[in-house]
Short mmCIF file of C-alpha atoms and ligand atoms in Angstrom, two decimals:
data_model
loop_
_atom_site.label_atom_id
_atom_site.label_comp_id
_atom_site.label_asym_id
_atom_site.label_seq_id
_atom_site.Cartn_x
_atom_site.Cartn_y
_atom_site.Cartn_z
CA MET A 1 119.88 92.65 -77.40
CA GLU A 2 121.19 95.98 -76.68
CA ILE A 3 122.37 97.90 -80.01
CA LYS A 4 125.86 99.12 -79.83
CA VAL A 5 126.27 102.57 -81.48
CA GLU A 6 128.63 105.37 -81.54
CA PHE A 7 127.48 108.94 -81.84
CA ILE A 8 129.21 110.92 -84.35
CA LYS A 9 128.98 114.73 -83.53
CA GLY A 10 130.22 117.47 -85.55
CA PRO A 11 134.01 118.39 -86.11
CA THR A 12 136.05 118.34 -83.01
CA LYS A 13 137.82 121.77 -82.38
CA ASN A 14 140.85 122.18 -84.55
CA THR A 15 143.76 122.13 -82.43
CA ASN A 16 146.15 123.32 -85.44
CA ILE A 17 146.41 127.10 -85.75
CA GLU A 18 145.38 129.03 -88.90
CA VAL A 19 148.33 130.71 -90.52
CA GLY A 20 146.66 134.13 -90.40
CA SER A 21 146.18 134.05 -86.56
CA ILE A 22 149.79 133.27 -85.98
CA ILE A 23 150.39 136.52 -84.88
CA ASN A 24 148.07 136.25 -81.84
CA HIS A 25 150.06 133.04 -80.73
CA ILE A 26 153.63 134.76 -80.11
CA GLY A 27 155.51 133.05 -77.58
CA GLU A 28 153.34 129.67 -77.84
CA ARG A 29 154.10 126.19 -79.02
CA VAL A 30 151.60 125.38 -81.82
CA GLY A 31 150.45 122.63 -83.80
CA LEU A 32 150.23 123.30 -87.90
CA HIS A 33 149.95 120.53 -90.63
CA GLY A 34 150.60 121.04 -94.50
CA SER A 35 152.94 119.62 -97.10
CA VAL A 36 156.75 120.38 -97.48
CA TYR A 37 156.76 122.80 -100.20
CA LYS A 38 160.50 123.65 -100.64
CA ILE A 39 163.46 122.95 -98.43
CA ARG A 40 166.14 125.67 -98.53
CA ARG A 41 169.37 124.43 -96.87
CA MET A 42 171.56 127.22 -95.61
CA SER A 43 175.15 126.52 -93.89
CA ASP A 44 173.91 126.03 -90.45
CA PHE A 45 170.02 126.17 -90.68
CA ALA A 46 167.36 125.70 -93.24
CA PHE A 47 164.33 127.50 -94.26
CA VAL A 48 161.22 124.93 -94.79
CA LEU A 49 158.25 126.12 -96.69
CA LEU A 50 154.99 124.57 -95.47
CA ARG A 51 152.24 124.61 -97.91
CA THR A 52 149.01 125.00 -95.55
CA LYS A 53 145.51 125.17 -97.24
CA ARG A 54 145.74 128.59 -98.20
CA GLU A 55 149.19 129.99 -97.49
CA VAL A 56 152.65 128.76 -97.97
CA VAL A 57 154.50 129.66 -94.46
CA GLN A 58 158.16 129.59 -93.94
CA CYS A 59 159.57 127.58 -90.93
CA ILE A 60 163.05 127.82 -89.52
CA TYR A 61 165.01 124.49 -89.13
CA SER A 62 168.03 124.54 -86.77
CA LYS A 63 169.56 121.90 -84.83
CA ASP A 64 169.64 124.22 -82.02
CA TYR A 65 166.30 123.46 -81.19
CA ALA A 66 164.77 120.97 -83.57
CA GLU A 67 164.07 117.56 -82.03
CA PHE A 68 164.25 115.83 -85.27
CA ASP A 69 166.76 115.57 -88.20
CA LEU A 70 165.99 117.59 -91.10
CA GLU A 71 166.74 114.55 -93.36
CA VAL A 72 163.39 112.99 -92.63
CA LEU A 73 161.86 115.73 -94.53
CA LYS A 74 161.21 115.36 -98.21
CA GLU A 75 159.49 117.85 -100.53
CA GLU A 76 155.89 117.27 -100.72
CA SER A 77 156.05 115.12 -97.65
CA CYS A 78 152.89 115.43 -95.49
CA ILE A 79 153.60 116.47 -92.22
CA LYS A 80 152.21 117.41 -88.70
CA LEU A 81 154.23 119.98 -87.22
CA THR A 82 155.02 121.24 -83.63
CA ALA A 83 156.48 124.90 -83.88
CA ASP A 84 157.32 127.72 -81.61
CA ILE A 85 156.05 131.17 -82.47
CA ILE A 86 159.09 133.45 -81.87
CA LYS A 87 158.71 137.37 -81.96
CA GLU A 88 161.06 138.56 -84.84
CA ASP A 89 161.31 142.19 -85.60
CA ARG A 90 163.56 141.74 -88.48
CA SER A 91 160.90 139.80 -90.38
CA LYS A 92 158.20 141.24 -92.46
CA SER A 93 155.37 139.24 -90.44
CA GLY A 94 156.80 140.25 -87.17
CA TRP A 95 157.37 136.61 -86.00
CA GLU A 96 159.50 133.70 -86.83
CA LEU A 97 158.09 129.88 -86.86
CA ARG A 98 160.71 127.44 -85.40
CA MET A 99 160.37 123.85 -86.29
CA ILE A 100 160.42 121.62 -83.05
CA ASP A 101 159.24 118.27 -84.04
CA VAL A 102 157.11 116.73 -87.07
CA GLU A 103 155.32 113.62 -87.49
CA VAL A 104 155.54 112.39 -91.22
CA LEU A 105 152.27 111.18 -92.30
CA SER A 106 153.19 110.30 -95.81
CA GLU A 107 156.19 110.86 -98.16
CA PRO A 108 156.03 110.90 -102.11
CA ILE A 109 157.73 107.72 -103.53
CA ALA A 110 158.97 109.70 -106.75
CA GLU A 111 160.20 113.20 -107.39
CA SER A 112 157.86 115.29 -109.38
CA PRO A 113 158.47 115.36 -113.16
CA ILE A 114 157.89 119.10 -113.23
CA VAL A 115 159.18 121.50 -110.70
CA ILE A 116 156.25 123.07 -108.93
CA ASN A 117 157.80 125.03 -105.87
CA ASN A 118 159.29 127.99 -107.95
CA LYS A 119 157.35 131.01 -108.31
CA LEU A 120 155.71 129.93 -111.67
CA VAL A 121 155.52 126.62 -112.90
CA ASP A 122 157.99 127.05 -115.93
CA THR A 123 156.65 124.72 -118.63
CA SER A 124 154.40 124.46 -121.61
CA LEU A 125 150.46 124.80 -121.50
CA GLU A 126 150.42 121.09 -122.38
CA ASN A 127 152.62 119.82 -119.47
CA LEU A 128 150.94 122.37 -117.19
CA LEU A 129 147.61 120.41 -117.79
CA ASP A 130 148.87 117.04 -118.31
CA TYR A 131 150.28 117.34 -114.72
CA ARG A 132 147.36 119.41 -113.21
CA PRO A 133 146.98 117.18 -109.99
CA ILE A 134 150.43 118.55 -109.03
CA THR A 135 150.84 121.67 -110.92
CA LEU A 136 147.59 123.07 -109.23
CA ARG A 137 150.06 122.65 -105.84
CA ASN A 138 152.03 125.63 -107.20
CA GLU A 139 151.17 128.67 -104.88
CA LYS A 140 150.19 130.80 -107.94
CA GLU A 141 148.22 127.83 -109.72
CA ARG A 142 145.98 127.35 -106.82
CA ALA A 143 145.57 131.17 -106.23
CA ILE A 144 143.82 131.32 -109.39
CA PHE A 145 141.09 128.77 -108.29
CA LYS A 146 140.95 130.22 -105.07
CA LEU A 147 140.04 133.39 -106.62
CA GLN A 148 137.30 131.65 -108.88
CA ALA A 149 135.88 130.07 -105.80
CA GLY A 150 135.71 133.55 -104.42
CA ILE A 151 133.80 134.84 -107.50
CA CYS A 152 131.47 132.10 -107.03
CA HIS A 153 131.11 133.03 -103.26
CA GLY A 154 130.45 136.56 -104.21
CA PHE A 155 128.01 135.58 -106.64
CA CYS A 156 125.88 133.19 -104.54
CA LYS A 157 125.98 135.82 -101.40
CA TYR A 158 124.65 138.37 -104.07
CA PHE A 159 121.99 136.11 -105.18
CA LEU A 160 120.87 135.30 -101.73
CA GLU A 161 120.72 138.73 -100.82
CA GLN A 162 118.46 139.60 -103.84
CA SER A 163 116.13 136.59 -102.61
CA PHE A 164 116.93 134.03 -105.61
CA THR A 165 116.64 130.39 -105.12
CA GLU A 166 119.30 128.04 -106.18
CA ILE A 167 118.55 125.31 -108.64
CA HIS A 168 120.06 122.16 -109.86
CA SER A 169 118.81 121.34 -113.63
CA PRO A 170 119.71 118.11 -115.13
CA LYS A 171 122.51 117.79 -117.56
CA ILE A 172 121.19 114.84 -119.58
CA VAL A 173 118.33 116.27 -121.73
CA SER A 174 116.21 115.50 -124.64
CA ALA A 175 116.62 118.46 -126.71
CA GLY A 176 119.26 121.30 -127.16
CA ALA A 177 118.50 124.66 -125.86
CA GLU A 178 120.69 126.77 -127.72
CA GLY A 179 120.46 125.59 -131.30
CA GLY A 180 123.48 124.95 -133.62
CA ALA A 181 125.63 121.87 -134.05
CA ASN A 182 127.64 121.99 -130.77
CA ILE A 183 125.65 119.19 -129.05
CA PHE A 184 126.77 116.17 -127.58
CA HIS A 185 124.98 113.08 -128.50
CA LEU A 186 124.30 110.51 -126.04
CA ASN A 187 123.03 106.73 -126.18
CA TYR A 188 120.67 106.76 -123.56
CA PHE A 189 119.63 103.16 -123.14
CA GLY A 190 119.11 102.87 -126.77
CA LYS A 191 117.32 106.48 -126.97
CA ASP A 192 118.70 109.78 -128.17
CA ALA A 193 119.60 112.02 -125.40
CA PHE A 194 122.02 114.99 -125.28
CA LEU A 195 124.32 116.76 -122.80
CA ALA A 196 122.87 120.05 -122.00
CA GLN A 197 124.36 123.12 -123.56
CA SER A 198 122.90 125.39 -121.04
CA PRO A 199 119.98 124.98 -118.21
CA GLN A 200 117.78 127.48 -120.35
CA PHE A 201 114.66 125.67 -120.37
CA TYR A 202 114.78 124.53 -116.85
CA LYS A 203 115.70 127.84 -115.46
CA GLN A 204 112.82 129.62 -117.35
CA MET A 205 110.54 126.70 -116.02
CA MET A 206 111.66 127.51 -112.34
CA VAL A 207 110.87 131.24 -112.88
CA GLY A 208 107.36 130.07 -112.85
CA VAL A 209 108.08 128.38 -109.61
CA TYR A 210 110.23 130.65 -107.57
CA GLU A 211 110.35 133.98 -109.67
CA ARG A 212 114.23 134.46 -109.15
CA VAL A 213 116.52 131.53 -109.68
CA TYR A 214 120.27 130.94 -110.20
CA GLU A 215 122.40 127.77 -110.92
CA ILE A 216 126.24 127.46 -111.23
CA ALA A 217 127.01 124.38 -112.95
CA PRO A 218 128.91 122.62 -115.85
CA VAL A 219 127.34 122.99 -119.33
CA PHE A 220 128.58 121.01 -122.50
CA ARG A 221 129.37 122.08 -126.05
CA ALA A 222 130.74 119.99 -128.81
CA GLU A 223 133.17 122.63 -129.86
CA LYS A 224 135.27 121.37 -132.80
CA HIS A 225 137.68 124.06 -133.03
CA ASP A 226 140.64 124.59 -131.01
CA THR A 227 140.83 128.19 -129.77
CA SER A 228 141.80 130.02 -126.61
CA ARG A 229 138.35 130.74 -125.55
CA HIS A 230 136.44 127.77 -126.31
CA LEU A 231 136.00 124.59 -123.88
CA ASN A 232 133.60 121.56 -124.53
CA GLU A 233 132.77 121.72 -120.62
CA TYR A 234 132.47 124.72 -118.55
CA ILE A 235 130.77 126.30 -115.60
CA SER A 236 127.92 128.39 -116.64
CA VAL A 237 126.50 130.95 -114.08
CA ASP A 238 123.10 131.25 -114.72
CA PHE A 239 120.11 133.35 -113.46
CA GLU A 240 116.55 133.95 -114.51
CA ILE A 241 114.18 136.50 -113.13
CA GLY A 242 110.36 137.05 -113.66
CA TYR A 243 108.36 140.35 -113.54
CA ILE A 244 110.88 142.20 -115.33
CA GLU A 245 109.97 145.63 -116.84
CA SER A 246 112.36 145.43 -119.58
CA PHE A 247 115.66 143.50 -120.46
CA GLU A 248 117.61 146.26 -118.95
CA ASP A 249 116.35 144.88 -115.52
CA ILE A 250 118.55 141.77 -116.14
CA MET A 251 121.66 144.00 -117.22
CA MET A 252 121.41 146.02 -113.81
CA MET A 253 121.37 142.80 -112.19
CA GLU A 254 124.38 141.75 -113.70
CA VAL A 255 126.12 144.99 -112.83
CA GLY A 256 125.22 144.20 -109.35
CA MET A 257 126.15 140.57 -109.25
CA LEU A 258 129.66 141.30 -111.08
CA ARG A 259 130.45 144.35 -108.44
CA TYR A 260 129.31 142.13 -105.60
CA ALA A 261 131.89 139.48 -106.62
CA LEU A 262 134.80 141.82 -107.09
CA GLU A 263 133.87 143.42 -103.78
CA GLU A 264 134.20 139.90 -102.20
CA LEU A 265 137.55 139.58 -103.76
CA GLN A 266 138.47 142.75 -102.68
CA ALA A 267 137.44 142.00 -98.99
CA ASN A 268 138.45 138.37 -98.43
CA TYR A 269 141.05 137.38 -101.29
CA THR A 270 143.80 140.21 -100.94
CA HIS A 271 146.42 137.40 -100.34
CA GLU A 272 145.71 135.68 -103.91
CA LEU A 273 145.25 139.08 -105.50
CA GLU A 274 148.72 140.04 -104.19
CA LEU A 275 150.39 136.80 -105.13
CA LEU A 276 148.96 137.09 -108.80
CA LYS A 277 149.76 140.91 -108.88
CA ILE A 278 146.09 141.65 -109.78
CA THR A 279 144.29 144.87 -109.52
CA LEU A 280 140.69 144.59 -109.78
CA PRO A 281 138.85 146.73 -112.55
CA ASN A 282 136.58 149.58 -111.22
CA LEU A 283 132.73 148.34 -111.79
CA GLU A 284 130.61 151.23 -110.84
CA LYS A 285 128.66 151.31 -113.91
CA ILE A 286 128.96 149.56 -117.44
CA PRO A 287 128.51 151.45 -120.84
CA SER A 288 125.96 149.93 -123.31
CA ILE A 289 125.95 150.22 -127.04
CA LYS A 290 123.47 148.68 -129.81
CA PHE A 291 124.76 146.06 -131.91
CA MET A 292 124.76 147.80 -135.17
CA GLU A 293 125.93 151.15 -133.73
CA ALA A 294 128.98 149.23 -132.37
CA LYS A 295 129.65 147.63 -135.76
CA ASP A 296 129.65 150.97 -137.50
CA LEU A 297 131.85 152.49 -134.86
CA ILE A 298 134.45 149.56 -135.24
CA SER A 299 134.10 149.90 -138.90
CA GLU A 300 134.52 153.89 -138.77
CA LYS A 301 137.35 153.79 -136.23
CA TYR A 302 139.73 151.02 -137.69
CA ASN A 303 138.43 151.52 -141.17
CA ARG A 304 137.47 148.13 -141.54
CA SER A 305 134.60 146.80 -143.68
CA ILE A 306 131.73 145.00 -142.02
CA LYS A 307 131.69 141.23 -143.24
CA ASP A 308 129.15 139.71 -140.95
CA TYR A 309 125.99 142.07 -140.23
CA GLU A 310 124.52 139.54 -137.81
CA ASP A 311 127.46 138.62 -135.38
CA PHE A 312 130.77 139.91 -134.19
CA GLU A 313 134.08 138.60 -135.32
CA PRO A 314 136.47 137.87 -132.29
CA GLU A 315 138.61 140.69 -133.51
CA GLU A 316 135.71 142.99 -133.40
CA GLU A 317 135.05 142.29 -130.12
CA LYS A 318 138.76 143.12 -129.10
CA LEU A 319 138.55 146.44 -131.13
CA LEU A 320 135.02 147.77 -129.59
CA SER A 321 136.62 147.03 -126.02
CA GLU A 322 139.50 148.93 -127.20
CA ILE A 323 137.16 151.94 -128.19
CA ILE A 324 135.19 151.79 -125.01
CA LYS A 325 138.24 151.58 -122.72
CA LYS A 326 139.75 154.51 -124.65
CA GLU A 327 136.43 156.65 -124.55
CA THR A 328 134.79 155.50 -121.11
CA GLY A 329 137.83 153.93 -119.06
CA SER A 330 135.54 150.95 -118.74
CA ASP A 331 137.01 147.47 -119.18
CA PHE A 332 133.37 146.12 -119.51
CA VAL A 333 130.86 146.82 -122.40
CA PHE A 334 127.20 146.01 -123.00
CA VAL A 335 126.29 145.24 -126.64
CA THR A 336 122.30 145.06 -127.06
CA HIS A 337 119.88 144.38 -129.70
CA TYR A 338 121.61 141.22 -131.44
CA PRO A 339 120.14 140.53 -134.76
CA THR A 340 117.21 137.82 -134.42
CA ALA A 341 118.91 135.52 -136.74
CA LYS A 342 121.65 134.93 -134.62
CA ARG A 343 119.73 134.41 -131.36
CA PRO A 344 117.87 131.47 -130.36
CA PHE A 345 114.30 130.55 -130.80
CA TYR A 346 113.31 131.74 -127.42
CA ALA A 347 114.68 135.39 -127.61
CA MET A 348 112.33 138.04 -127.61
CA GLU A 349 112.14 140.29 -130.65
CA ASP A 350 112.22 144.33 -130.27
CA PRO A 351 108.53 145.06 -130.86
CA SER A 352 109.59 148.37 -132.84
CA ASN A 353 111.85 146.16 -134.99
CA PRO A 354 111.60 142.33 -135.18
CA HIS A 355 115.02 141.98 -136.74
CA VAL A 356 116.63 142.61 -133.58
CA THR A 357 116.29 141.04 -130.08
CA LEU A 358 115.88 142.27 -126.62
CA SER A 359 118.96 140.71 -125.79
CA PHE A 360 122.78 141.58 -124.94
CA ASP A 361 126.31 140.08 -124.48
CA LEU A 362 128.63 141.58 -122.04
CA LEU A 363 132.23 142.17 -123.33
CA PHE A 364 135.09 142.21 -120.97
CA ARG A 365 138.52 143.28 -121.94
CA GLY A 366 137.64 142.05 -125.66
CA LEU A 367 136.12 138.83 -125.00
CA GLU A 368 132.26 138.00 -124.65
CA ILE A 369 131.70 136.68 -121.11
CA SER A 370 128.04 136.58 -121.14
CA THR A 371 124.79 136.61 -123.02
CA GLY A 372 121.15 137.25 -121.86
CA GLY A 373 117.95 138.69 -122.71
CA GLN A 374 114.37 138.85 -122.52
CA ARG A 375 112.45 135.66 -123.34
CA ILE A 376 109.04 135.29 -125.24
CA HIS A 377 106.59 134.43 -122.52
CA SER A 378 103.50 134.36 -124.89
CA TYR A 379 102.50 130.72 -126.14
CA LYS A 380 101.06 132.09 -129.47
CA GLU A 381 104.20 134.04 -129.89
CA GLN A 382 106.47 131.25 -129.11
CA ILE A 383 104.82 128.79 -131.33
CA GLN A 384 104.80 131.36 -134.39
CA LYS A 385 108.34 131.66 -134.17
CA MET A 386 108.95 128.06 -133.72
CA LYS A 387 107.04 127.48 -136.68
CA ARG A 388 108.90 130.14 -138.59
CA LEU A 389 111.99 128.54 -137.74
CA ASN A 390 110.83 125.08 -138.90
CA MET A 391 111.31 123.46 -135.44
CA ASN A 392 109.86 120.28 -134.58
CA ILE A 393 107.20 121.84 -131.88
CA GLU A 394 106.71 118.09 -130.28
CA LEU A 395 110.12 117.94 -129.22
CA PHE A 396 109.43 121.09 -127.08
CA GLU A 397 106.54 119.97 -125.66
CA THR A 398 107.52 120.11 -121.61
CA TYR A 399 109.23 123.26 -122.24
CA LEU A 400 106.28 124.97 -124.01
CA MET A 401 104.02 124.01 -120.98
CA ILE A 402 105.29 127.15 -119.25
CA HIS A 403 103.98 129.42 -121.95
CA LYS A 404 100.70 127.46 -122.23
CA TYR A 405 99.91 127.83 -118.71
CA GLY A 406 101.21 131.07 -117.88
CA MET A 407 104.64 133.04 -117.51
CA PRO A 408 105.59 136.44 -116.32
CA PRO A 409 107.70 138.82 -118.59
CA HIS A 410 111.07 137.30 -117.55
CA GLY A 411 114.49 137.00 -118.80
CA GLY A 412 118.34 136.14 -117.52
CA LEU A 413 121.79 135.49 -118.77
CA GLY A 414 124.42 132.87 -118.78
CA LEU A 415 128.07 133.94 -117.81
CA GLY A 416 131.20 131.88 -118.62
CA LEU A 417 132.91 131.49 -115.21
CA GLU A 418 136.56 130.33 -116.70
CA ARG A 419 136.20 133.18 -119.30
CA PHE A 420 135.49 135.73 -116.83
CA THR A 421 137.97 134.38 -114.59
CA SER A 422 140.86 134.33 -117.07
CA LYS A 423 140.08 138.00 -118.14
CA LEU A 424 139.81 139.17 -114.56
CA LEU A 425 143.31 137.41 -114.25
CA ASN A 426 144.84 139.05 -117.76
CA GLN A 427 145.30 135.61 -118.93
CA ASP A 428 145.49 134.80 -123.02
CA ASN A 429 143.91 131.42 -122.56
CA VAL A 430 140.88 130.00 -120.80
CA ARG A 431 142.21 126.97 -120.05
CA LEU A 432 144.29 128.64 -117.38
CA SER A 433 141.29 129.42 -115.60
CA THR A 434 139.78 125.99 -115.91
CA LEU A 435 140.74 123.20 -113.28
CA PHE A 436 140.66 120.31 -115.59
CA PRO A 437 140.04 121.56 -119.10
CA ARG A 438 137.98 119.55 -121.71
CA ASP A 439 138.96 120.50 -125.20
CA ILE A 440 138.99 118.76 -128.66
CA ASN A 441 142.12 117.23 -127.80
CA ARG A 442 141.80 116.59 -123.93
CA VAL A 443 139.62 114.45 -121.72
CA THR A 444 142.41 113.78 -119.11
CA PRO A 445 143.17 114.38 -116.44
P1 AMO B 501 125.72 131.65 -124.90
O1 AMO B 501 125.57 130.35 -125.43
O2 AMO B 501 126.17 132.73 -125.48
O3 AMO B 501 124.26 131.63 -124.18
O4 AMO B 501 126.56 130.94 -123.49
C1 AMO B 501 126.72 132.03 -122.36
C2 AMO B 501 128.10 132.53 -122.17
O5 AMO B 501 128.92 131.11 -121.91
C3 AMO B 501 130.08 131.33 -122.27
N1 AMO B 501 130.44 130.14 -123.26
C4 AMO B 501 131.71 129.34 -123.15
N2 AMO B 501 132.63 129.39 -122.51
C5 AMO B 501 133.74 128.47 -122.67
N3 AMO B 501 133.58 127.87 -123.69
C6 AMO B 501 132.65 127.48 -124.40
N4 AMO B 501 132.60 126.82 -125.43
C7 AMO B 501 131.49 128.55 -124.40
N5 AMO B 501 130.22 128.89 -125.02
C8 AMO B 501 129.81 130.00 -124.34
C9 AMO B 501 130.34 132.62 -122.99
C10 AMO B 501 129.06 132.92 -123.19
O6 AMO B 501 128.99 134.25 -123.14
N6 AMO B 501 121.35 130.39 -122.66
C11 AMO B 501 122.23 131.49 -122.94
C12 AMO B 501 122.28 132.31 -121.87
C13 AMO B 501 121.14 133.14 -121.64
O7 AMO B 501 120.41 133.89 -122.46
O8 AMO B 501 120.81 133.14 -120.42
C14 AMO B 501 123.47 131.02 -123.42
O9 AMO B 501 123.97 129.68 -122.93
O10 AMO B 501 130.92 133.38 -121.72
#
C-alpha cells in the first residue's frame, strides 16, 4: 500500500510586514496582524491602535476609504488588517496607516477588569500580578520583559563568544547546595528530594567536562519572609569556569558579561528603553572593596555601629552603594573576601587568612545581584572542611567525585535575573521584573 504523507517544510514567507519596515512600503497596500489595543473615536474618523508583537502602531479609520464598519472592532479583538501606507509629512514617522479591510479572528467575550491600554496600568501590585495574563499586554509592562529577554540574549551571545557550553542541570535534587533552611522538600515517590536552590554542584561537575559552562534557569528558595527582593522561584544566571588564576578572573568575566548585555540593549532594544525612559548605566569598570573595609567605611561615613561582622544588613548594601556612587560614579560595586562563616562549604578560603573566602558579591544600586567565588578543588581540603562543619559526607558522594578524580582550579557565580532587571529599570520591587512571581503568598497565576 502506498503511504500517504505530506511534507512539512520550514515556515512560509511572512506576508505581513514588520512595523519597523513600514517606512520602506510607502504607497503600498500591506497586511498586518495584531490585537486592537485602543480605539479613539474622533468626530469623523478614529485612531485604532494595533498591538503587534513588539510595537503598538497607530492606524487611521475613516469611512472615506475603509471597506468595513468600525463597529466590528472591539478592544482586544485579534485581527488581520489590510492597510494602505500613505506618505504623511506631518506625522513623526513620516507615514500614516489607513485601514482598508479587516478579518476579525477572535473577540473578547468580556471587558477587561483592569484598564490595560493606558500609559501605565494604574492599579495595586496585587491586582497587577493577579491579572498578569492581561496586564502584561500593556505596552510598558511587556517592555520590561522584552528588555529582560534582551539581557539574556546578550549574556548568551557573550558566553558563546567566550567559548562556553550551555548546560541544563536537574531541578529535582537529593541535597541542598547552598545550606540554610530555605530549601523546598519534595516527596519523591516516598523518598526525600528537594527543589534545587542553585545548579552549583552540577555546574562544577560540568567544568570537569567542558571547562566553561553556563545555565540560565529557575531555582527555588523557600523564603518565608515577604520582602521586595526575595522570590521563591527566580531565574539564576550561572556560569562556572576552570583553569582560573584567581577569583578575580570570575569578576572580570562578570564585567564583560554585564557590559555585553548592556551593549545588546543599547543596540537592539532602543524601542523599549525609550518607552520606559531608561538610560543605561556606564559599565567600563567596576570598583572593588574588601568586605571588612566596606563595613568600616559604612560605619565611619554614617556613624553606625557594626552589628553583624559576618554579613551585610540590607541597609548597609544601600549605604555602601551610595558611597561608591558618590566617590567613583559607579552604580556597581564588588565586595570581596566575605567571612568564611557566611559562605557555603564549597567556598575556597583565602590561604593568607582562612577567616575569609576568595569570594565576592556584586551590588548594583544598593542591592546584591550576584554572588560568586573560587571553589575548593582539592578532595582533601573539601573533606576536611565538611568534617569541620559536621556535614554528612555520604550525602555528597556524587558531588565529591569531581574532587576525588581531579578538578582544575575553578569558580563561577550566580546572578539573580529579576534583581538585575528590576534595578536596571529603577523599580523598587523585584516582582515587577518577574513574569509570574512566586512568593510566600502567591502561586497563581
Ligand atoms: P546566592 O545564594 O547568593 O549564591 O544567590 C545568587 C544570587 O541569586 C539571587 N537570589 C535571589 N533572587 C531573588 N529571590 C531570592 N530569594 C534570591 N536568592 C538569591 C541574588 C543572589 O546574588 N551558588 C551560588 C552562586 C555561585 O557562587 O555561583 C548562589 O546561589 O541576586
